[in-house]
Coordinates of C-alpha atoms (C1' of nucleotides) in Angstrom, one line a residue:
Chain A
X290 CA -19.9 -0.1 -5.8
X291 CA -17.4 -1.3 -8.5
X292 CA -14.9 1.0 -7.8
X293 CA -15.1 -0.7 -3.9
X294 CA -13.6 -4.1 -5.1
X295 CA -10.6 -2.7 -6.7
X296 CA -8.3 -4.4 -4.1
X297 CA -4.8 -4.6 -4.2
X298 CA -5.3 -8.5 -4.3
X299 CA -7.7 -8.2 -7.5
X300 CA -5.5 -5.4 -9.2
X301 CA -2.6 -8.2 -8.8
X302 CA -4.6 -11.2 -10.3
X303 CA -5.6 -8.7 -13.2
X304 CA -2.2 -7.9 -14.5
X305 CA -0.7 -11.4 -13.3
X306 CA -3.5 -12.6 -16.2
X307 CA -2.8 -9.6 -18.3
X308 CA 0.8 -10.0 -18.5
X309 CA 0.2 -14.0 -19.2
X310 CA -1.7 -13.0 -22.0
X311 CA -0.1 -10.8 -23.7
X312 CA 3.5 -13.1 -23.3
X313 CA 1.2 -15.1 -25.4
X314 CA 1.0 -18.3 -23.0
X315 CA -2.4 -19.3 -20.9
X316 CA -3.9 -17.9 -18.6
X317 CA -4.1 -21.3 -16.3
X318 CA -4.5 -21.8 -12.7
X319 CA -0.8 -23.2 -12.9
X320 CA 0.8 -20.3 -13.6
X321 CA -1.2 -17.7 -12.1
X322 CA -0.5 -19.1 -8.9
X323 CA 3.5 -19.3 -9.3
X324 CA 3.3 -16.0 -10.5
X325 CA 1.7 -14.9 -8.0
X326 CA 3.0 -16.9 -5.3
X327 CA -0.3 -18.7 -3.6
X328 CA -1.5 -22.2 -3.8
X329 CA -3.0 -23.0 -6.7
X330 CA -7.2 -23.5 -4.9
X331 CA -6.7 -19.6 -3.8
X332 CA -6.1 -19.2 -7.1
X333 CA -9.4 -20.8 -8.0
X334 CA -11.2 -18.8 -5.2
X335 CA -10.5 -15.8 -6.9
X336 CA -11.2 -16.2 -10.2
X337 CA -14.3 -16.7 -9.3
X338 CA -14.6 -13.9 -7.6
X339 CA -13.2 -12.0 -10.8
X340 CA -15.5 -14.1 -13.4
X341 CA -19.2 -12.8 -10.8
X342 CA -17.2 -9.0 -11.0
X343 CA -17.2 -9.3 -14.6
X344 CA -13.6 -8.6 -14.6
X345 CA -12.6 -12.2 -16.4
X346 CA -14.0 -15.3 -18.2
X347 CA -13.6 -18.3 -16.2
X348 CA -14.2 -21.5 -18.6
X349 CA -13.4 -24.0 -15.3
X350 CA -10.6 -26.4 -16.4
X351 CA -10.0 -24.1 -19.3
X352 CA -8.4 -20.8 -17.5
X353 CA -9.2 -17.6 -18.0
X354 CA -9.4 -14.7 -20.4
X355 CA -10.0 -11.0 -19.0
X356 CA -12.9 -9.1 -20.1
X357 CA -12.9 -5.8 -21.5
X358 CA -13.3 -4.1 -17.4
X359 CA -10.4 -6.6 -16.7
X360 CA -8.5 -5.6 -19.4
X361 CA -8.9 -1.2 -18.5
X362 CA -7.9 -2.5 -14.8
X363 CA -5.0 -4.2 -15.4
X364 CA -3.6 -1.6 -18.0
X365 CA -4.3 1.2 -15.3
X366 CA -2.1 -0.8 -12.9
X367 CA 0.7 -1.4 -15.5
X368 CA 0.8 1.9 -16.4
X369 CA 1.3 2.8 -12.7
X370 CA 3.9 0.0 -12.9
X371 CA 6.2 1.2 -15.8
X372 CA 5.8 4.9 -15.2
X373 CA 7.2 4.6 -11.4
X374 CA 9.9 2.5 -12.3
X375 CA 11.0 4.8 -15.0
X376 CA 10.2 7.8 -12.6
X377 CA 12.3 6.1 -10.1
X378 CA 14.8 5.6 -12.2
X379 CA 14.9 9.3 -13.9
X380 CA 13.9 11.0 -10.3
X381 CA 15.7 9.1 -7.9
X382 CA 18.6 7.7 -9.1
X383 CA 17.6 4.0 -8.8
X384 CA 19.4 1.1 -11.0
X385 CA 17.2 -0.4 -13.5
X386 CA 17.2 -3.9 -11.5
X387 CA 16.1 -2.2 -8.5
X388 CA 13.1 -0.2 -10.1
X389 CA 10.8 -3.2 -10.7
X390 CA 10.6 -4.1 -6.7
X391 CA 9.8 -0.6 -5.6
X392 CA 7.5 -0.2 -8.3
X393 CA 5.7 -3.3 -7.3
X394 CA 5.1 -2.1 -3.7
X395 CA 3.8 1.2 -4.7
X396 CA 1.8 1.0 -7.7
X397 CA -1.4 -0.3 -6.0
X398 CA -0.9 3.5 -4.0
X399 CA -0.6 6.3 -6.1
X400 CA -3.4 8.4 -6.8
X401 CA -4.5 9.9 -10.3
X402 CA -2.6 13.0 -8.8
X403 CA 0.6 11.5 -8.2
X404 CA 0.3 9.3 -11.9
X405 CA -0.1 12.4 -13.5
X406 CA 2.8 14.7 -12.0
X407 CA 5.0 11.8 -12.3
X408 CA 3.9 11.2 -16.5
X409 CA 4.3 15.3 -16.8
X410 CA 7.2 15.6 -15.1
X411 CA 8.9 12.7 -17.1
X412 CA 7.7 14.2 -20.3
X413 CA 5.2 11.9 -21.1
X414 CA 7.5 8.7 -21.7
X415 CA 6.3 5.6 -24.0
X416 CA 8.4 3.0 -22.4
X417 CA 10.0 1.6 -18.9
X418 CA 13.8 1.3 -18.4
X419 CA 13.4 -2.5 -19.5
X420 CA 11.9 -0.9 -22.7
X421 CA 8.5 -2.3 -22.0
X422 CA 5.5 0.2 -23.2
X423 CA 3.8 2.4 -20.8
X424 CA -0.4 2.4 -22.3
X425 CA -1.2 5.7 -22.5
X426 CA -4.1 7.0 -19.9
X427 CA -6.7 6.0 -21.9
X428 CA -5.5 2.5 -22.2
X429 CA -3.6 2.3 -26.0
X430 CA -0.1 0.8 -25.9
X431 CA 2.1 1.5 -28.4
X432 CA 3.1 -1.1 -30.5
X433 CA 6.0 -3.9 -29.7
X434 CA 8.2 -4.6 -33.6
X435 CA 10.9 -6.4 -32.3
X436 CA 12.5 -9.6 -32.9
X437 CA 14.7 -11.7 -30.5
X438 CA 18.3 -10.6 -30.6
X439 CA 19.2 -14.4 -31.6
X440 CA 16.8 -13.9 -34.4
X441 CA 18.6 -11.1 -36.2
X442 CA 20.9 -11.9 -38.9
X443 CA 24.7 -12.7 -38.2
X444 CA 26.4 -9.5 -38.5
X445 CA 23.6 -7.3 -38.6
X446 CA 23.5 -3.8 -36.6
X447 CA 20.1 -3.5 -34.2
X448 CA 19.0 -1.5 -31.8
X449 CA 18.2 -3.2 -28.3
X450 CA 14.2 -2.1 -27.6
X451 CA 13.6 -4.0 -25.1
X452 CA 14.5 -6.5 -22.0
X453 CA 12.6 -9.3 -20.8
X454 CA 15.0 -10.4 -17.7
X455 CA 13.2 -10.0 -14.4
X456 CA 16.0 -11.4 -12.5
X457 CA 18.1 -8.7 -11.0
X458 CA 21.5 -10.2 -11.0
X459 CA 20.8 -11.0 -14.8
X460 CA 19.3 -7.1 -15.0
X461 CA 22.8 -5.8 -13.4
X462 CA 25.1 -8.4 -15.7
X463 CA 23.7 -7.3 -18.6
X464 CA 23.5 -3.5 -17.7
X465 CA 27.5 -3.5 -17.0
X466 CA 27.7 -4.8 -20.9
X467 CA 26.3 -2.1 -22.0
X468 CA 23.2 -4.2 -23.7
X469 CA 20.1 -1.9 -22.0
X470 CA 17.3 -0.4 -24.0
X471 CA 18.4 2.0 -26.8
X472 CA 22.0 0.2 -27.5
X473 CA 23.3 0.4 -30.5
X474 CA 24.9 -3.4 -30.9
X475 CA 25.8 -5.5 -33.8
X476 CA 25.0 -9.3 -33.7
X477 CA 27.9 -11.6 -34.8
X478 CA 26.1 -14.8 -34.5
X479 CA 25.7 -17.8 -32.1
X480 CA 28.4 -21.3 -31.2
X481 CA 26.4 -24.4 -32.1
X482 CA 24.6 -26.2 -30.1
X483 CA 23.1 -23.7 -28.4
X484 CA 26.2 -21.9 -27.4
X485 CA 26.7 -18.5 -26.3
X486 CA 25.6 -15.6 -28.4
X487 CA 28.4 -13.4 -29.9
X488 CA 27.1 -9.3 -29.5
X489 CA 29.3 -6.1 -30.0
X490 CA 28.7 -3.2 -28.3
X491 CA 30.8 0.0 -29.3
X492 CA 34.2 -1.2 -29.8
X493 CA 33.7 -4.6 -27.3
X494 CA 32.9 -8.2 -28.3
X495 CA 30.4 -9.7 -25.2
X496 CA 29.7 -12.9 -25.2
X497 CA 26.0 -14.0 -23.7
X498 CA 24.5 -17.4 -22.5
X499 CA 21.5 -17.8 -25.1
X500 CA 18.8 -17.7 -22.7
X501 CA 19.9 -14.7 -21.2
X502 CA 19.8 -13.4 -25.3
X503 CA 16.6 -14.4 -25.9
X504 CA 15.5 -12.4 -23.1
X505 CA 17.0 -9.5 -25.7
X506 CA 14.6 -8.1 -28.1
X507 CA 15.9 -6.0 -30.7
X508 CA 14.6 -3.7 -34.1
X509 CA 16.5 -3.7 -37.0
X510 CA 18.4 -0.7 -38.0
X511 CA 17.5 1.6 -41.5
X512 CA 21.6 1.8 -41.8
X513 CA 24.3 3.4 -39.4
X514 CA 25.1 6.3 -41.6
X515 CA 26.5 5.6 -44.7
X516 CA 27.3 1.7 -43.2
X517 CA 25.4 0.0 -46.7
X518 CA 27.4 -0.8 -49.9
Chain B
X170 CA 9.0 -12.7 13.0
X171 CA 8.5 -9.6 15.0
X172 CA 9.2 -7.9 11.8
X173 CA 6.1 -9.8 10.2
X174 CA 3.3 -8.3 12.6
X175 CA 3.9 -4.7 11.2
X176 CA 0.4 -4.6 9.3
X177 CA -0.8 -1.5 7.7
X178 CA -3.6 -1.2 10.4
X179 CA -0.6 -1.5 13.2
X180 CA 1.0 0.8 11.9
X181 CA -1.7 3.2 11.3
X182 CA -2.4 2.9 15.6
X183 CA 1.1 3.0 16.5
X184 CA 1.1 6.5 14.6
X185 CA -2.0 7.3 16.1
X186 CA -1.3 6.6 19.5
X187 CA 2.3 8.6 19.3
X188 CA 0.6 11.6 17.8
X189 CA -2.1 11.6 20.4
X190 CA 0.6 11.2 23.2
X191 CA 2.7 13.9 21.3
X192 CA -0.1 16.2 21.8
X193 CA -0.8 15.7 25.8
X194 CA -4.2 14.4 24.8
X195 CA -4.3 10.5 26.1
X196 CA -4.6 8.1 24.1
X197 CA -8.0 6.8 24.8
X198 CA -10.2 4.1 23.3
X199 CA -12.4 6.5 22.1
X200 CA -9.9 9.2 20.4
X201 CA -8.0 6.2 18.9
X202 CA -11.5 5.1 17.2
X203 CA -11.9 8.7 16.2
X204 CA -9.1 9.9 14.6
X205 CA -8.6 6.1 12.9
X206 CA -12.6 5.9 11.7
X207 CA -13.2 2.7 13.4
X208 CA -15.7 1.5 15.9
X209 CA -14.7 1.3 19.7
X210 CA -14.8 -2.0 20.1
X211 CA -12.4 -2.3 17.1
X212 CA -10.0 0.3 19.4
X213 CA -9.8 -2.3 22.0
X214 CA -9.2 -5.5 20.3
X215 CA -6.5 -4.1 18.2
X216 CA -4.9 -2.8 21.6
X217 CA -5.0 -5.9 23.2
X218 CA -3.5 -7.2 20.2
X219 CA -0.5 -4.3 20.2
X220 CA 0.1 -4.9 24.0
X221 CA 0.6 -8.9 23.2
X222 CA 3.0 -7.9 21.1
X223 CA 4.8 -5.6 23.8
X224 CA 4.0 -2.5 21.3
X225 CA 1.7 -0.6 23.7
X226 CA 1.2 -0.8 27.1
X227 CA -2.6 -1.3 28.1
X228 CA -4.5 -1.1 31.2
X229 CA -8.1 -1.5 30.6
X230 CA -10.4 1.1 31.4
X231 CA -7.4 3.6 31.4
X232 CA -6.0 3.7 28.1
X233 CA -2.7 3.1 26.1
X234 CA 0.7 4.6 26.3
X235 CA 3.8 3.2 23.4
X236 CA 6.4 1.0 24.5
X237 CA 9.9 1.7 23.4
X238 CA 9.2 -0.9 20.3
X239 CA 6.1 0.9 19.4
X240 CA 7.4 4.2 19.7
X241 CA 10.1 2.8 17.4
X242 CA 7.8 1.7 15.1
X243 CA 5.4 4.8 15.0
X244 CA 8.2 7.3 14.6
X245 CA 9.7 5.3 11.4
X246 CA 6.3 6.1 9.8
X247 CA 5.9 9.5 10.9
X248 CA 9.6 9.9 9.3
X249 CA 8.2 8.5 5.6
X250 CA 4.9 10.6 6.2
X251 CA 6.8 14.2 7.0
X252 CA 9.3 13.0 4.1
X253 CA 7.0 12.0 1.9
X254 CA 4.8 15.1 2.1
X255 CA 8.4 17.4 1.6
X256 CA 9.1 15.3 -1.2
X257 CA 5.9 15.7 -2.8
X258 CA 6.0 19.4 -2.3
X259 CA 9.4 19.8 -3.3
X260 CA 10.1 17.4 -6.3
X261 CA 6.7 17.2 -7.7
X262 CA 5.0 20.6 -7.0
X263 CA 2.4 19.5 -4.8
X264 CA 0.2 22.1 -3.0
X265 CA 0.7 22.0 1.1
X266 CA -2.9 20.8 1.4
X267 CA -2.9 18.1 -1.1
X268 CA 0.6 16.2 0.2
X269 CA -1.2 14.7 3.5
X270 CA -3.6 12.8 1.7
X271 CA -1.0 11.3 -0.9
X272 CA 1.3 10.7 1.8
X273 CA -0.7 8.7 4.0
X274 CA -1.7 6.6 1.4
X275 CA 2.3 5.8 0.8
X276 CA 3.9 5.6 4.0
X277 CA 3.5 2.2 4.4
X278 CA 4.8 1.5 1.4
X279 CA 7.9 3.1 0.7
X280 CA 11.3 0.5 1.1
X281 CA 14.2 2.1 3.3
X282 CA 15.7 2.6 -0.1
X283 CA 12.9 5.0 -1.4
X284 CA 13.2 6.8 2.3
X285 CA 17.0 7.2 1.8
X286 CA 17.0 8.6 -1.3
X287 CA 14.0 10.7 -1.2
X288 CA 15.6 12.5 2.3
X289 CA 19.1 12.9 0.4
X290 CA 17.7 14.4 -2.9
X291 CA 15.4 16.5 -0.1
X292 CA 18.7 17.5 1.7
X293 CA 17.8 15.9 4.8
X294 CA 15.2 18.6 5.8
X295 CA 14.1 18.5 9.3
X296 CA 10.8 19.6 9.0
X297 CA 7.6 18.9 6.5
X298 CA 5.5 21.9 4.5
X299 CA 3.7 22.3 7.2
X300 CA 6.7 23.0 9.8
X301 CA 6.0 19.7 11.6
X302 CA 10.0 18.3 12.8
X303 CA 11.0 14.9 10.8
X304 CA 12.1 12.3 12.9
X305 CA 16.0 11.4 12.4
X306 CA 16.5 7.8 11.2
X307 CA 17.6 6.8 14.9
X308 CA 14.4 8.4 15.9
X309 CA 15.4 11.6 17.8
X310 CA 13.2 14.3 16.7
X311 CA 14.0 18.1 16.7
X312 CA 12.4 20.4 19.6
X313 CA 9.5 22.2 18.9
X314 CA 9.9 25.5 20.8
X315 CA 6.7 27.6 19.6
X316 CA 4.1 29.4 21.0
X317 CA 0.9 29.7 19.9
X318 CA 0.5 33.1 17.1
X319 CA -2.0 34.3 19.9
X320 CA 0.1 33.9 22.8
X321 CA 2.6 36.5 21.3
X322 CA 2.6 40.3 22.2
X323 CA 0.0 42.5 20.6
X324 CA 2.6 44.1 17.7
X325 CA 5.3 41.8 18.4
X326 CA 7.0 40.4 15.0
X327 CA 7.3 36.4 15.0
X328 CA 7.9 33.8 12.1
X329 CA 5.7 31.2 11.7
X330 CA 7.6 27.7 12.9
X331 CA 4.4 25.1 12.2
X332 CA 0.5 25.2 11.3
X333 CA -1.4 22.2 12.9
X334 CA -4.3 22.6 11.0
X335 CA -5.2 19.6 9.2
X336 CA -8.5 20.6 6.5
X337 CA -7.3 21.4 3.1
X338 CA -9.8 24.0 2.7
X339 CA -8.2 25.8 5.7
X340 CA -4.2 25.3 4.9
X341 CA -5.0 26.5 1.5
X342 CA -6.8 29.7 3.2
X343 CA -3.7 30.1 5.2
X344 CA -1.4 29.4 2.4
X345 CA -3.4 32.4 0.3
X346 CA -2.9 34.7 2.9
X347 CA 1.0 33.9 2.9
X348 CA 0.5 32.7 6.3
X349 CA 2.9 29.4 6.4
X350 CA 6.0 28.1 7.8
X351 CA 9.1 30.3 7.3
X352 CA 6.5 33.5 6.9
X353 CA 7.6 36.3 8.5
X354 CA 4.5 38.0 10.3
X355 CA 3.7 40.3 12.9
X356 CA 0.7 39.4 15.5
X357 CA -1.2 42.7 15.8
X358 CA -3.7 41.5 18.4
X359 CA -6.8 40.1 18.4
X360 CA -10.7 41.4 18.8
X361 CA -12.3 41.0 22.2
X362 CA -14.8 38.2 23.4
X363 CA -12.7 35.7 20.7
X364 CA -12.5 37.9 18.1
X365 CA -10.3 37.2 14.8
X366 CA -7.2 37.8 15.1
X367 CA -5.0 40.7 13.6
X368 CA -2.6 39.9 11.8
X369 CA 0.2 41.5 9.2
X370 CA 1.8 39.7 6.3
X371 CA 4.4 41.8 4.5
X372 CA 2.6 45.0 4.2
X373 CA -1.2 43.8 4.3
X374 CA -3.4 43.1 7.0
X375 CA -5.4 40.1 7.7
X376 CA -8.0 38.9 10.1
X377 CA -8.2 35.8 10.7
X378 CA -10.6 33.3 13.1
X379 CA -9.5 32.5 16.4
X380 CA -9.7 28.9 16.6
X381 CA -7.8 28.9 12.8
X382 CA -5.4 31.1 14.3
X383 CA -4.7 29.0 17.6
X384 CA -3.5 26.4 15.1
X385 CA -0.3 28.7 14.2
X386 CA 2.6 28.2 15.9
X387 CA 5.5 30.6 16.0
X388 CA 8.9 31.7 17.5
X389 CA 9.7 35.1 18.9
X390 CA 12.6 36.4 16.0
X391 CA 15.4 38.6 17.9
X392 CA 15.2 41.9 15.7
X393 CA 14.3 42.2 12.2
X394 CA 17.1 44.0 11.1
X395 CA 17.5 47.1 12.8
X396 CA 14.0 47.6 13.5
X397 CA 14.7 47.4 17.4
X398 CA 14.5 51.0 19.3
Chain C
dA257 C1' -11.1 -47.6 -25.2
dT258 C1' -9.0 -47.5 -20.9
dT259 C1' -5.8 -46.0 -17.7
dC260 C1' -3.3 -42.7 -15.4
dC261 C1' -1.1 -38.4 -14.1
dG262 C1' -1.1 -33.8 -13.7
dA263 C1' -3.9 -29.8 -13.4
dT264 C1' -8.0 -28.0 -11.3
dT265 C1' -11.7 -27.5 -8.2
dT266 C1' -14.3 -28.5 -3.9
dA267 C1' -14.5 -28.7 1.1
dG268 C1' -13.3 -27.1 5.2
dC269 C1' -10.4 -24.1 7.8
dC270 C1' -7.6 -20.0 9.6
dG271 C1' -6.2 -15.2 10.9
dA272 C1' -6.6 -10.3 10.3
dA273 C1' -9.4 -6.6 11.1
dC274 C1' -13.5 -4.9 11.0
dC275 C1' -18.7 -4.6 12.8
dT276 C1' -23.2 -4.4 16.1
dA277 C1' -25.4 -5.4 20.4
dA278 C1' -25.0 -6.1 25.1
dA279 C1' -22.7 -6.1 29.4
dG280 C1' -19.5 -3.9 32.6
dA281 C1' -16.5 -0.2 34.7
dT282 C1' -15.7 4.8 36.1
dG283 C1' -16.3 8.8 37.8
dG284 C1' -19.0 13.3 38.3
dG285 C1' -23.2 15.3 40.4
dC286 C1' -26.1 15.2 44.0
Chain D
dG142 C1' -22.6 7.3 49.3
dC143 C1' -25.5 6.5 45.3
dC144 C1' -26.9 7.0 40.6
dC145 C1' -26.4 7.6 36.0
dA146 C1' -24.3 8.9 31.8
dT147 C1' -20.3 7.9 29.3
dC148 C1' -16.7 5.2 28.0
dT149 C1' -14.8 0.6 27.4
dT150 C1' -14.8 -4.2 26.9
dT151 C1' -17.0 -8.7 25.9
dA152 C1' -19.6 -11.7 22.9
dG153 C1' -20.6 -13.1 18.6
dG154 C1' -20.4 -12.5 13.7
dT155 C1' -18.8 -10.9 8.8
dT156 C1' -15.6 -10.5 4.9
dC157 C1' -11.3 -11.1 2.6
dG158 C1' -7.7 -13.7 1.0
dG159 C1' -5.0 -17.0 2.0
dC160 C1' -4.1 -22.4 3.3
dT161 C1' -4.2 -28.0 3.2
dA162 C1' -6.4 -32.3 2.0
dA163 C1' -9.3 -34.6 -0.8
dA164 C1' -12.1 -35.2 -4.9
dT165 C1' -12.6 -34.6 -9.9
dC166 C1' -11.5 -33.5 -14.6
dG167 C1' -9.1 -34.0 -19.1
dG168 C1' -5.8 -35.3 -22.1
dA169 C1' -1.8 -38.2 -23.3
dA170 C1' -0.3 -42.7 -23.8
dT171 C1' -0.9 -47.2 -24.3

DNA sequence: ATTCCGATTTAGCCGAACCTAAAGATGGGC
DNA sequence: GCCCATCTTTAGGTTCGGCTAAATCGGAAT
């Protein structure tokens, strides 16, 4: 016993709260359940039932913070997460807005078998096609750096690390501009008022809807070969 | 609805019940709770539960037999198990008695997607590692036309077509001894009062147990290469 | 300090799929 | 033709994870 309440519905709830916490926001009732798409007492329900597994905190009113066996669950379940989408991705063929569906079906099913051939056969990999870490097996994630793409200076040359969309059509839009994980863009600065944001990508000028380019996050680049005065 | 009732658990009897049928045993109460580890009474309400949804046939006391709907149903997951268990032979090195296990935890899982590409990276292969025929997306299934390894003629030469064992300990005997789908063998004969069974593989001789043996299916090959008289 | 609104929890319920214990059907042996 | 062992179903109950409706908490605003 311990291993027996690993359900698929507890594994969920672990890296709804995991993912809440580490996007800095709360871990509240609220937005557990429109993540996860119940009513907001089931919600309640299981948190409790998390809190008397020892998985979370439950302060009641307050939300809920995950406890160290929380935390190694939900990490184990992301890891599934990133590695099949970029497996499917590498393996299969599949478009990097498709990846996070399939992913989410079959992460609660793998075994330690099929996590492992996967990692080996994808040479170890540190990071999803969205550019989100994979934690290694022992649970240690490598380290985010980057800044929002709309936080860069104008003009300056970044590399994209990572992409926060979920939303498929925005995941598709923004992979026919070119602006995925490991693009080389140069940011030309934003219209007032919140306007678009001005990117080019090789040779093209793209011009993005700021919320879709905060979704963007971006490290700055030592100097593009022989690029600094 | 009608698409909503397709559970894990219904699909897991639906299998069951076509696999039974498949092989002339009937599909009882008490095989069902057998091969699926549950209790009888389980068996039955789960039954009554199929035939209200026009799935099975049921007449109490006498057992189950598939509707055209269930049948449907049942051979779309015998397609993702048999495709699965290539796959994970094929594209990820499995060993033939590992990919059952893995494959029945995903078959319920997998989107029409992940089946479509997997069976086009595969090459559309009509049969799994262990020779058993994939169903076609429309659900026709290639004809088995084997005889059992100890029906053939003492010194004919056969190649092995299927091997219905199901323990991992004993496919990866078999396996060891090169005795698996596609092997080309010849059936020496077998001992008296059950005896093992004689066997050549290449250019060694094996004996192997009846009962393992009777699990070996194989087709009568027309000459192998002028070795006829 | 009080009110009020939104967020949260409690109370009570449902369906799926399992279980055990007990009752009922079937069919082989005599 | 009857009896009995075996198989199957009925009866009643559990757990899990969800739901709605109603009560309650807590913080923001007056």
């Amino acid at each position: 016993m311990g291993e027996a309440l690993r359900t698929e519905a507890v594994e969920d709830y672990l890296k709804a709260i995991y993912l809440l916490e580490s996007a800095g926001r709360a871990a509240s009732t609220a937005a557990l359940a429109a993540h996860l798409e119940v009513s907001a007492p089931s919600v309640t329900g299981m948190l409790k039932k998390l809190a008397s597994l020892k998985l979370v905190r439950h302060v009641p009113y307050r939300g809920v913070s995950l406890t160290m066996a929380g935390r190694k669950i939900a990490l184990e379940v992301i890891r599934h997460h990133r590695l099949l989408e970029r497996y499917l991705a590498e393996a299969l063929g599949y478009p990097w807005e498709k990846v996070h569906a399939e992913a989410e079906r079959l992460e609660h099913h793998i075994s330690e078998e099929f996590e492992d051939r996967i990692a080996a056969w994808l040479g170890h990999p540190v990071t999803d096609p969205h550019g989100d870490p994979i934690p290694d097996k022992d649970g240690t994630l490598p380290r985010q750096t980057g800044l929002r793409l709309t936080e860069a200076g104008a003009g300056e040359a970044v590399v994209i690390e990572r992409v926060a969309a979920q939303d498929a059509g925005q995941l598709n839009y923004l992979g026919s501009l070119g602006l995925r994980p490991e693009a080389a863009v140069t940011f030309l600065g934003q219209a007032p008022y919140d306007g678009p944001v001005h990117v080019r990508v090789g040779t093209t000028e793209h011009h993005v809807g700021v919320n879709l380019a905060r979704q963007i996050f971006v490290r700055r680049v030592a100097s593009p070969k022989g690029a600094a005065a």
